[in-house]
């Protein structure tokens, strides 16, 4: 989360709006119509709000034939599991699921689907398309197994790198302006004049899940 006041050289953060938009586009391009679920984070947090609103707005604007069912799970795995179970009982025709945090929601989602006989591999009849957020090794394994279809990999390996870069730059008296950077991101100005470097987050699918440059493939 970004500070709301004070002297700040730079906030280094992923573009969470892009998370929601990429998840929306992946589901919307693959599902022509029907019900999709977004398992949300804590809406009291900027990350949860950004992802939720971006996904919702994108579906409304670009994929009007999709109906979004929402689970406010507050980054809690037990809450996600119980509410997804209830939702699946009421809606037998869900076609897609968006997990806003794979590290929290992946395991309970897969277990809930499995317990109901709904965990079908990609390509099989009845497969529910799932796109996640995080880029952890467990998500990559699930993509390889056909359990989920994609994840938006947050740049966990770049936060410290560019955080240190901006600390050193600030100590040297360097200042920055909004606009594109030399490392593929965008600096934006937040309310209060605080600058934020929004690092890009790639979409990972079966096509690039084995890319050795992805940080999720460099950890155990």
Coordinates of N, CA and C in Angstrom, one line a residue:
X1 N 0.8 -1.2 0.0 CA 0.0 0.0 0.0 C 0.9 1.2 0.0
X2 N 0.4 2.3 -0.6 CA 1.1 3.5 -0.7 C 0.8 4.4 0.5
X3 N 1.8 5.2 1.0 CA 1.5 6.1 2.1 C 0.6 7.3 1.5
X4 N -0.2 7.9 2.4 CA -1.1 8.9 1.9 C -0.5 10.3 2.1
X5 N 0.6 10.4 2.9 CA 1.2 11.7 3.1 C 2.6 11.5 3.5
X6 N 3.4 12.6 3.6 CA 4.8 12.6 4.0 C 5.7 12.7 2.8
X7 N 7.0 12.8 3.1 CA 7.9 12.9 2.0 C 8.3 11.5 1.5
X8 N 8.0 11.2 0.3 CA 8.2 9.9 -0.3 C 8.9 10.0 -1.6
X9 N 10.1 9.4 -1.8 CA 10.8 9.4 -3.0 C 10.1 8.7 -4.1
X10 N 9.6 7.5 -3.8 CA 8.9 6.6 -4.8 C 8.3 5.4 -4.1
X11 N 7.1 5.1 -4.5 CA 6.4 3.9 -4.1 C 6.7 2.9 -5.2
X12 N 7.1 1.7 -4.8 CA 7.3 0.6 -5.8 C 6.3 -0.5 -5.6
X13 N 5.4 -0.6 -6.6 CA 4.3 -1.5 -6.5 C 3.9 -2.0 -7.8
X14 N 3.3 -3.2 -7.9 CA 2.7 -3.7 -9.1 C 1.5 -3.0 -9.5
X15 N 1.1 -3.0 -10.8 CA -0.1 -2.4 -11.3 C -1.3 -3.3 -11.0
X16 N -1.9 -3.1 -9.9 CA -3.0 -4.0 -9.5 C -4.3 -3.9 -10.4
X17 N -4.4 -2.7 -11.0 CA -5.5 -2.6 -11.9 C -5.3 -3.5 -13.1
X18 N -4.0 -3.6 -13.6 CA -3.7 -4.4 -14.7 C -4.0 -5.9 -14.3
X19 N -3.8 -6.3 -13.1 CA -4.1 -7.7 -12.6 C -5.6 -8.0 -13.0
X20 N -6.5 -7.1 -12.6 CA -7.9 -7.4 -12.8 C -8.2 -7.3 -14.3
X21 N -7.6 -6.4 -15.0 CA -7.9 -6.3 -16.5 C -7.4 -7.5 -17.2
X22 N -6.2 -8.0 -16.9 CA -5.7 -9.2 -17.6 C -6.5 -10.4 -17.3
X23 N -6.9 -10.6 -16.0 CA -7.7 -11.7 -15.7 C -9.1 -11.7 -16.4
X24 N -9.6 -10.5 -16.5 CA -10.9 -10.3 -17.2 C -10.7 -10.7 -18.7
X25 N -9.7 -10.2 -19.3 CA -9.5 -10.4 -20.7 C -9.3 -11.9 -21.0
X26 N -8.5 -12.6 -20.1 CA -8.3 -14.0 -20.3 C -9.6 -14.8 -20.3
X27 N -10.4 -14.5 -19.2 CA -11.7 -15.2 -19.1 C -12.6 -14.8 -20.2
X28 N -12.7 -13.5 -20.5 CA -13.7 -13.0 -21.5 C -13.4 -13.5 -22.9
X29 N -12.1 -13.6 -23.2 CA -11.7 -14.1 -24.6 C -12.0 -15.5 -24.7
X30 N -12.0 -16.3 -23.6 CA -12.2 -17.7 -23.7 C -13.6 -18.2 -23.5
X31 N -14.4 -17.4 -22.8 CA -15.8 -17.7 -22.4 C -16.7 -16.7 -23.1
X32 N -17.6 -17.2 -24.0 CA -18.4 -16.3 -24.7 C -19.6 -15.7 -23.9
X33 N -20.1 -16.5 -23.0 CA -21.2 -16.0 -22.1 C -21.3 -17.0 -20.9
X34 N -22.0 -16.5 -19.9 CA -22.2 -17.3 -18.7 C -21.7 -16.6 -17.5
X35 N -21.6 -17.4 -16.4 CA -21.3 -16.9 -15.1 C -19.8 -17.2 -14.8
X36 N -19.2 -16.1 -14.2 CA -17.8 -16.2 -13.8 C -17.7 -15.7 -12.3
X37 N -16.8 -16.2 -11.6 CA -16.7 -15.8 -10.2 C -15.4 -15.1 -10.0
X38 N -15.4 -14.0 -9.2 CA -14.1 -13.5 -8.7 C -14.1 -13.6 -7.2
X39 N -13.1 -14.3 -6.8 CA -12.8 -14.4 -5.3 C -11.9 -13.3 -4.9
X40 N -12.5 -12.3 -4.3 CA -11.8 -11.0 -4.0 C -11.0 -11.1 -2.7
X41 N -10.1 -10.1 -2.6 CA -9.3 -9.9 -1.4 C -10.1 -9.0 -0.5
X42 N -9.3 -8.3 0.4 CA -9.9 -7.4 1.3 C -10.2 -6.1 0.6
X43 N -11.4 -5.7 0.6 CA -11.8 -4.4 -0.1 C -11.4 -3.2 0.7
X44 N -10.9 -3.4 1.9 CA -10.4 -2.3 2.7 C -9.0 -2.0 2.2
X45 N -8.4 -2.9 1.5 CA -7.0 -2.6 1.0 C -7.0 -2.1 -0.5
X46 N -6.1 -1.3 -0.8 CA -6.0 -0.8 -2.2 C -5.8 -1.9 -3.2
X47 N -5.0 -2.9 -2.9 CA -4.8 -4.0 -3.8 C -6.1 -4.7 -4.1
X48 N -6.9 -5.0 -3.0 CA -8.2 -5.7 -3.2 C -9.1 -4.8 -4.0
X49 N -9.2 -3.6 -3.7 CA -10.1 -2.7 -4.5 C -9.7 -2.6 -5.9
X50 N -8.4 -2.3 -6.2 CA -8.0 -2.2 -7.6 C -8.3 -3.4 -8.4
X51 N -8.0 -4.6 -7.9 CA -8.2 -5.8 -8.7 C -9.7 -6.0 -8.9
X52 N -10.5 -5.8 -7.8 CA -11.9 -6.1 -7.9 C -12.6 -5.1 -8.9
X53 N -12.3 -3.8 -8.7 CA -13.0 -2.8 -9.6 C -12.5 -3.0 -11.0
X54 N -11.3 -3.3 -11.3 CA -10.8 -3.4 -12.6 C -11.4 -4.6 -13.3
X55 N -11.5 -5.7 -12.6 CA -12.1 -6.9 -13.2 C -13.6 -6.6 -13.5
X56 N -14.3 -6.1 -12.6 CA -15.7 -5.8 -12.7 C -16.0 -4.8 -13.8
X57 N -15.2 -3.7 -13.9 CA -15.4 -2.7 -14.9 C -15.1 -3.3 -16.3
X58 N -14.0 -4.1 -16.4 CA -13.6 -4.6 -17.7 C -14.7 -5.6 -18.2
X59 N -15.3 -6.4 -17.4 CA -16.3 -7.3 -17.8 C -17.5 -6.5 -18.3
X60 N -17.9 -5.5 -17.5 CA -19.1 -4.7 -17.9 C -18.9 -4.0 -19.2
X61 N -17.7 -3.5 -19.5 CA -17.4 -2.8 -20.7 C -17.2 -3.7 -21.9
X62 N -16.4 -4.7 -21.7 CA -16.0 -5.5 -22.9 C -16.6 -6.9 -23.1
X63 N -17.2 -7.4 -22.0 CA -17.8 -8.8 -22.1 C -19.1 -8.8 -21.4
X64 N -20.1 -8.0 -21.9 CA -21.4 -7.9 -21.3 C -22.2 -9.2 -21.2
X65 N -21.8 -10.2 -21.9 CA -22.6 -11.5 -21.8 C -22.1 -12.3 -20.7
X66 N -21.1 -11.9 -20.0 CA -20.6 -12.6 -18.7 C -21.3 -12.0 -17.5
X67 N -21.7 -12.8 -16.6 CA -22.3 -12.4 -15.3 C -21.3 -12.7 -14.2
X68 N -20.9 -11.6 -13.5 CA -19.9 -11.8 -12.4 C -20.6 -12.0 -11.1
X69 N -20.2 -13.1 -10.5 CA -20.6 -13.5 -9.1 C -19.4 -13.2 -8.2
X70 N -19.6 -12.5 -7.1 CA -18.4 -12.1 -6.3 C -18.4 -12.7 -4.9
X71 N -17.2 -13.1 -4.5 CA -17.0 -13.6 -3.1 C -16.0 -12.7 -2.4
X72 N -16.4 -11.9 -1.5 CA -15.5 -11.1 -0.7 C -14.8 -11.9 0.4
X73 N -13.6 -12.4 0.1 CA -13.0 -13.4 1.0 C -11.9 -12.8 1.9
X74 N -11.6 -11.5 1.8 CA -10.7 -10.8 2.7 C -9.3 -11.5 2.8
X75 N -8.8 -12.1 1.8 CA -7.5 -12.9 1.8 C -7.6 -14.0 2.8
X76 N -8.7 -14.6 3.0 CA -8.8 -15.7 4.0 C -9.2 -17.0 3.2
X77 N -8.4 -18.0 3.3 CA -8.6 -19.3 2.6 C -9.9 -20.0 3.0
X78 N -10.2 -20.0 4.3 CA -11.3 -20.7 4.8 C -12.6 -20.0 4.3
X79 N -12.6 -18.7 4.3 CA -13.7 -17.9 3.8 C -14.0 -18.2 2.3
X80 N -12.9 -18.2 1.6 CA -13.0 -18.5 0.1 C -13.6 -19.9 -0.1
X81 N -13.1 -20.9 0.6 CA -13.6 -22.2 0.4 C -15.1 -22.4 0.7
X82 N -15.5 -21.9 1.9 CA -16.9 -22.0 2.3 C -17.9 -21.3 1.4
X83 N -17.5 -20.0 1.0 CA -18.4 -19.2 0.2 C -18.4 -19.8 -1.3
X84 N -17.3 -20.3 -1.7 CA -17.3 -20.9 -3.1 C -18.2 -22.2 -3.1
X85 N -18.1 -23.0 -2.0 CA -18.9 -24.1 -1.9 C -20.4 -23.8 -2.0
X86 N -20.8 -22.7 -1.2 CA -22.2 -22.3 -1.2 C -22.6 -21.8 -2.6
X87 N -21.7 -21.1 -3.3 CA -22.0 -20.5 -4.6 C -22.2 -21.6 -5.6
X88 N -21.3 -22.6 -5.5 CA -21.4 -23.7 -6.5 C -22.7 -24.5 -6.3
X89 N -23.2 -24.6 -5.1 CA -24.4 -25.3 -4.8 C -25.6 -24.5 -5.5
X90 N -25.5 -23.2 -5.5 CA -26.6 -22.4 -6.0 C -26.5 -22.2 -7.5
X91 N -25.3 -22.3 -8.0 CA -25.1 -22.0 -9.5 C -24.3 -23.2 -10.1
X92 N -24.9 -24.1 -10.8 CA -24.3 -25.3 -11.3 C -23.7 -25.0 -12.7
X93 N -23.8 -23.8 -13.2 CA -23.3 -23.5 -14.5 C -22.2 -22.5 -14.5
X94 N -21.3 -22.4 -13.5 CA -20.2 -21.5 -13.5 C -19.2 -21.9 -14.5
X95 N -18.7 -21.0 -15.2 CA -17.7 -21.3 -16.3 C -16.3 -20.8 -16.0
X96 N -16.1 -19.9 -15.1 CA -14.8 -19.4 -14.9 C -14.7 -18.8 -13.5
X97 N -13.4 -18.8 -13.0 CA -13.1 -18.3 -11.7 C -11.8 -17.4 -11.7
X98 N -11.9 -16.3 -11.1 CA -10.7 -15.4 -11.0 C -10.3 -15.4 -9.5
X99 N -9.1 -15.9 -9.2 CA -8.5 -15.8 -7.9 C -7.6 -14.6 -7.7
X100 N -8.0 -13.7 -6.8 CA -7.1 -12.5 -6.7 C -5.8 -12.8 -6.0
X101 N -5.7 -13.9 -5.4 CA -4.4 -14.3 -4.7 C -4.2 -15.8 -4.7
X102 N -3.4 -16.3 -5.6 CA -3.2 -17.7 -5.6 C -2.6 -18.3 -4.4
X103 N -1.7 -17.5 -3.7 CA -1.1 -18.0 -2.5 C -2.1 -18.3 -1.4
X104 N -3.2 -17.7 -1.5 CA -4.3 -17.9 -0.4 C -5.4 -18.8 -1.0
X105 N -5.8 -18.5 -2.2 CA -7.0 -19.1 -2.7 C -6.9 -20.3 -3.6
X106 N -5.7 -20.6 -4.1 CA -5.5 -21.7 -5.0 C -5.9 -23.1 -4.4
X107 N -5.3 -23.4 -3.3 CA -5.5 -24.7 -2.7 C -7.0 -24.9 -2.3
X108 N -7.6 -24.0 -1.6 CA -9.0 -24.2 -1.2 C -9.9 -24.3 -2.4
X109 N -9.6 -23.5 -3.5 CA -10.5 -23.5 -4.7 C -10.4 -24.9 -5.3
X110 N -9.2 -25.4 -5.5 CA -9.0 -26.7 -6.2 C -9.6 -27.8 -5.3
X111 N -9.5 -27.7 -4.0 CA -10.0 -28.8 -3.1 C -11.6 -28.7 -3.2
X112 N -12.1 -27.5 -3.2 CA -13.6 -27.4 -3.2 C -14.1 -28.0 -4.5
X113 N -13.5 -27.6 -5.6 CA -13.9 -28.1 -6.9 C -13.8 -29.7 -7.0
X114 N -12.7 -30.2 -6.4 CA -12.5 -31.6 -6.4 C -13.5 -32.3 -5.6
X115 N -13.9 -31.8 -4.5 CA -14.9 -32.4 -3.6 C -16.3 -32.5 -4.3
X116 N -16.5 -31.6 -5.2 CA -17.8 -31.6 -5.9 C -17.7 -32.3 -7.3
X117 N -16.6 -32.9 -7.6 CA -16.4 -33.5 -8.9 C -16.3 -32.5 -10.1
X118 N -15.9 -31.3 -9.8 CA -15.9 -30.3 -10.8 C -14.5 -29.9 -11.2
X119 N -13.5 -30.6 -10.7 CA -12.1 -30.3 -11.1 C -11.7 -31.1 -12.3
X120 N -12.0 -30.5 -13.5 CA -11.7 -31.1 -14.8 C -10.5 -30.5 -15.4
X121 N -9.6 -31.2 -16.1 CA -8.5 -30.7 -16.7 C -8.8 -29.8 -17.9
X122 N -8.0 -28.9 -18.2 CA -8.2 -28.0 -19.4 C -8.3 -28.9 -20.6
X123 N -9.3 -28.6 -21.4 CA -9.6 -29.4 -22.6 C -10.7 -30.5 -22.4
X124 N -10.9 -30.8 -21.1 CA -12.0 -31.8 -20.8 C -13.3 -31.1 -20.7
X125 N -14.4 -31.9 -21.0 CA -15.7 -31.3 -20.9 C -16.0 -31.0 -19.5
X126 N -16.6 -29.8 -19.2 CA -16.9 -29.4 -17.9 C -15.8 -28.6 -17.2
X127 N -14.6 -28.4 -17.9 CA -13.5 -27.7 -17.3 C -14.0 -26.3 -16.9
X128 N -13.7 -25.8 -15.7 CA -13.9 -24.4 -15.3 C -12.6 -23.7 -15.5
X129 N -12.7 -22.6 -16.3 CA -11.5 -21.9 -16.6 C -11.1 -21.0 -15.4
X130 N -9.8 -21.1 -15.0 CA -9.4 -20.5 -13.8 C -8.2 -19.6 -14.1
X131 N -8.2 -18.3 -13.7 CA -7.0 -17.5 -13.8 C -6.8 -16.9 -12.4
X132 N -5.5 -16.8 -12.1 CA -5.1 -16.5 -10.7 C -4.2 -15.3 -10.7
X133 N -3.8 -14.8 -9.6 CA -2.8 -13.8 -9.4 C -1.7 -14.3 -8.4
X134 N -0.5 -14.0 -8.7 CA 0.7 -14.2 -7.8 C 1.9 -14.7 -8.6
X135 N 1.8 -15.9 -9.2 CA 3.0 -16.4 -9.9 C 3.9 -17.2 -9.1
X136 N 3.2 -17.9 -8.1 CA 4.0 -18.8 -7.2 C 4.2 -20.2 -7.9
X137 N 5.2 -21.0 -7.4 CA 5.4 -22.3 -8.0 C 4.2 -23.2 -8.0
X138 N 3.3 -23.1 -7.0 CA 2.2 -24.0 -7.0 C 1.2 -23.7 -8.1
X139 N 1.1 -22.4 -8.5 CA 0.2 -22.0 -9.6 C 0.8 -22.6 -10.9
X140 N 2.1 -22.5 -11.0 CA 2.7 -23.0 -12.3 C 2.5 -24.5 -12.4
X141 N 2.6 -25.2 -11.3 CA 2.4 -26.7 -11.3 C 0.9 -27.0 -11.7
X142 N 0.0 -26.1 -11.2 CA -1.4 -26.3 -11.5 C -1.7 -26.1 -13.0
X143 N -0.9 -25.1 -13.5 CA -1.1 -24.8 -15.0 C -0.6 -26.0 -15.8
X144 N 0.6 -26.5 -15.4 CA 1.1 -27.7 -16.1 C 0.2 -28.9 -16.0
X145 N -0.5 -29.1 -14.9 CA -1.4 -30.2 -14.7 C -2.8 -30.0 -15.4
X146 N -3.0 -28.8 -15.9 CA -4.3 -28.5 -16.5 C -5.4 -28.1 -15.5
X147 N -5.0 -27.9 -14.2 CA -6.0 -27.6 -13.2 C -6.5 -26.2 -13.3
X148 N -5.5 -25.3 -13.5 CA -5.9 -23.9 -13.8 C -5.3 -23.5 -15.2
X149 N -5.7 -22.4 -15.7 CA -5.3 -22.0 -17.0 C -4.3 -20.9 -17.1
X150 N -4.2 -20.0 -16.1 CA -3.3 -18.9 -16.2 C -3.1 -18.2 -14.9
X151 N -2.1 -17.5 -14.7 CA -1.9 -16.6 -13.6 C -1.2 -15.3 -14.0
X152 N -1.5 -14.2 -13.3 CA -0.8 -13.0 -13.6 C 0.3 -12.9 -12.5
X153 N 1.6 -13.0 -12.9 CA 2.7 -13.1 -12.0 C 3.1 -11.8 -11.5
X154 N 3.0 -11.5 -10.2 CA 3.4 -10.3 -9.7 C 4.9 -10.3 -9.6
X155 N 5.6 -9.1 -9.8 CA 7.0 -9.0 -9.9 C 7.7 -9.0 -8.6
X156 N 7.5 -10.1 -7.9 CA 8.1 -10.3 -6.5 C 9.6 -10.1 -6.5
X157 N 10.3 -10.5 -7.6 CA 11.7 -10.4 -7.6 C 12.2 -9.0 -7.9
X158 N 11.3 -8.0 -8.2 CA 11.7 -6.7 -8.6 C 11.4 -5.6 -7.5
X159 N 10.6 -6.0 -6.6 CA 10.3 -5.0 -5.5 C 11.5 -4.5 -4.8
X160 N 12.3 -5.4 -4.3 CA 13.5 -5.0 -3.6 C 14.6 -4.4 -4.5
X161 N 14.7 -4.9 -5.7 CA 15.6 -4.4 -6.7 C 15.4 -2.9 -6.9
X162 N 14.2 -2.5 -7.3 CA 13.9 -1.2 -7.6 C 13.6 -0.3 -6.4
X163 N 13.3 -0.9 -5.3 CA 13.2 -0.2 -4.0 C 14.5 0.3 -3.6
X164 N 15.6 -0.5 -3.7 CA 16.9 -0.1 -3.5 C 17.4 1.0 -4.5
X165 N 17.0 0.8 -5.7 CA 17.4 1.7 -6.8 C 16.9 3.1 -6.4
X166 N 15.6 3.2 -6.0 CA 15.1 4.5 -5.7 C 15.6 5.1 -4.4
X167 N 15.9 4.3 -3.4 CA 16.6 4.7 -2.2 C 17.9 5.4 -2.5
X168 N 18.7 4.7 -3.3 CA 20.0 5.3 -3.7 C 19.9 6.6 -4.5
X169 N 18.9 6.5 -5.4 CA 18.6 7.7 -6.2 C 18.2 8.9 -5.4
X170 N 17.3 8.7 -4.4 CA 16.9 9.7 -3.5 C 18.0 10.3 -2.7
X171 N 18.9 9.4 -2.2 CA 20.0 9.9 -1.4 C 21.0 10.7 -2.2
X172 N 21.0 10.4 -3.5 CA 21.9 11.2 -4.5 C 21.2 12.5 -4.9
X173 N 20.0 12.7 -4.5 CA 19.3 13.9 -4.9 C 18.5 13.9 -6.2
X174 N 18.4 12.7 -6.7 CA 17.7 12.6 -8.0 C 16.2 12.6 -7.8
X175 N 15.5 13.2 -8.7 CA 14.0 13.2 -8.7 C 13.5 12.6 -10.0
X176 N 12.2 12.3 -9.9 CA 11.5 11.6 -11.1 C 10.2 12.3 -11.4
X177 N 9.7 12.0 -12.6 CA 8.5 12.6 -13.1 C 7.6 11.4 -13.6
X178 N 6.3 11.6 -13.6 CA 5.4 10.6 -14.2 C 5.7 10.3 -15.6
X179 N 5.6 9.0 -16.0 CA 5.8 8.6 -17.4 C 6.5 7.2 -17.4
X180 N 6.8 6.7 -18.6 CA 7.4 5.4 -18.7 C 8.8 5.4 -18.2
X181 N 9.3 4.3 -17.7 CA 10.6 4.1 -17.2 C 11.5 3.3 -18.2
X182 N 12.7 3.1 -17.8 CA 13.6 2.4 -18.7 C 13.6 0.9 -18.4
X183 N 12.7 0.5 -17.5 CA 12.6 -1.0 -17.1 C 11.1 -1.5 -17.3
X184 N 10.4 -0.9 -18.3 CA 9.1 -1.5 -18.7 C 8.0 -1.1 -17.9
X185 N 8.1 -0.2 -16.9 CA 7.0 0.2 -16.1 C 6.6 1.6 -16.3
X186 N 5.6 2.0 -15.5 CA 5.1 3.4 -15.7 C 5.0 4.0 -14.3
X187 N 5.6 5.3 -14.2 CA 5.5 6.0 -13.0 C 4.2 6.9 -13.1
X188 N 3.4 6.8 -12.1 CA 2.1 7.5 -12.0 C 2.1 8.4 -10.8
X189 N 1.4 9.5 -10.8 CA 1.2 10.4 -9.7 C 0.0 10.1 -8.9
X190 N 0.1 9.7 -7.6 CA -1.0 9.4 -6.8 C -1.6 10.7 -6.2
X191 N -2.8 10.6 -5.6 CA -3.3 11.8 -4.8 C -2.3 12.2 -3.8
X192 N -2.1 13.5 -3.7 CA -1.1 14.0 -2.7 C 0.2 14.2 -3.4
X193 N 0.3 13.9 -4.6 CA 1.6 14.2 -5.3 C 2.6 13.1 -5.2
X194 N 2.3 12.0 -4.5 CA 3.3 10.9 -4.4 C 3.4 10.1 -5.7
X195 N 4.6 9.8 -6.0 CA 4.9 9.0 -7.2 C 5.0 7.5 -7.0
X196 N 4.5 6.7 -7.9 CA 4.5 5.3 -7.8 C 4.9 4.6 -9.1
X197 N 6.0 3.8 -8.9 CA 6.4 3.0 -10.1 C 5.7 1.7 -10.1
X198 N 4.8 1.6 -11.1 CA 3.9 0.5 -11.2 C 4.6 -0.6 -12.1
X199 N 5.1 -1.6 -11.5 CA 5.9 -2.6 -12.2 C 4.9 -3.5 -13.0
X200 N 5.4 -4.0 -14.2 CA 4.5 -4.8 -15.0 C 4.4 -6.3 -14.4
X201 N 3.3 -6.9 -14.7 CA 3.1 -8.3 -14.3 C 2.7 -9.2 -15.5
X202 N 3.5 -10.1 -15.9 CA 3.2 -10.9 -17.1 C 2.1 -12.0 -16.8
X203 N 1.3 -12.2 -17.9 CA 0.4 -13.3 -17.9 C 1.1 -14.6 -18.2
X204 N 0.9 -15.6 -17.3 CA 1.6 -16.9 -17.5 C 0.5 -18.0 -17.9
X205 N 0.8 -18.7 -18.9 CA -0.1 -19.8 -19.4 C 0.7 -21.0 -19.7
X206 N 0.1 -22.0 -20.4 CA 0.9 -23.2 -20.8 C 2.0 -22.8 -21.8
X207 N 1.8 -21.7 -22.5 CA 2.8 -21.3 -23.5 C 4.1 -20.8 -22.9
X208 N 4.1 -20.2 -21.7 CA 5.3 -19.7 -21.2 C 5.6 -20.1 -19.7
X209 N 4.9 -21.1 -19.2 CA 5.0 -21.4 -17.8 C 6.4 -21.9 -17.4
X210 N 7.1 -22.5 -18.4 CA 8.5 -23.0 -18.1 C 9.6 -22.0 -18.4
X211 N 9.2 -20.7 -18.6 CA 10.2 -19.7 -18.8 C 11.1 -19.6 -17.6
X212 N 12.4 -19.8 -17.7 CA 13.3 -19.7 -16.6 C 13.4 -18.3 -16.0
X213 N 13.0 -17.3 -16.7 CA 13.1 -15.9 -16.2 C 12.0 -15.6 -15.2
X214 N 10.9 -16.4 -15.2 CA 9.9 -16.1 -14.2 C 10.3 -16.5 -12.8
X215 N 10.1 -15.5 -11.9 CA 10.6 -15.7 -10.6 C 10.1 -17.0 -9.9
X216 N 8.8 -17.4 -10.3 CA 8.3 -18.6 -9.7 C 9.0 -19.9 -10.1
X217 N 9.8 -19.8 -11.1 CA 10.6 -21.0 -11.5 C 12.0 -20.9 -10.9
X218 N 12.3 -19.9 -10.1 CA 13.6 -19.8 -9.5 C 13.6 -20.2 -8.0
X219 N 12.4 -20.4 -7.5 CA 12.3 -20.7 -6.1 C 11.8 -22.1 -5.9
X220 N 12.0 -22.8 -4.7 CA 11.6 -24.1 -4.5 C 10.2 -24.2 -4.1

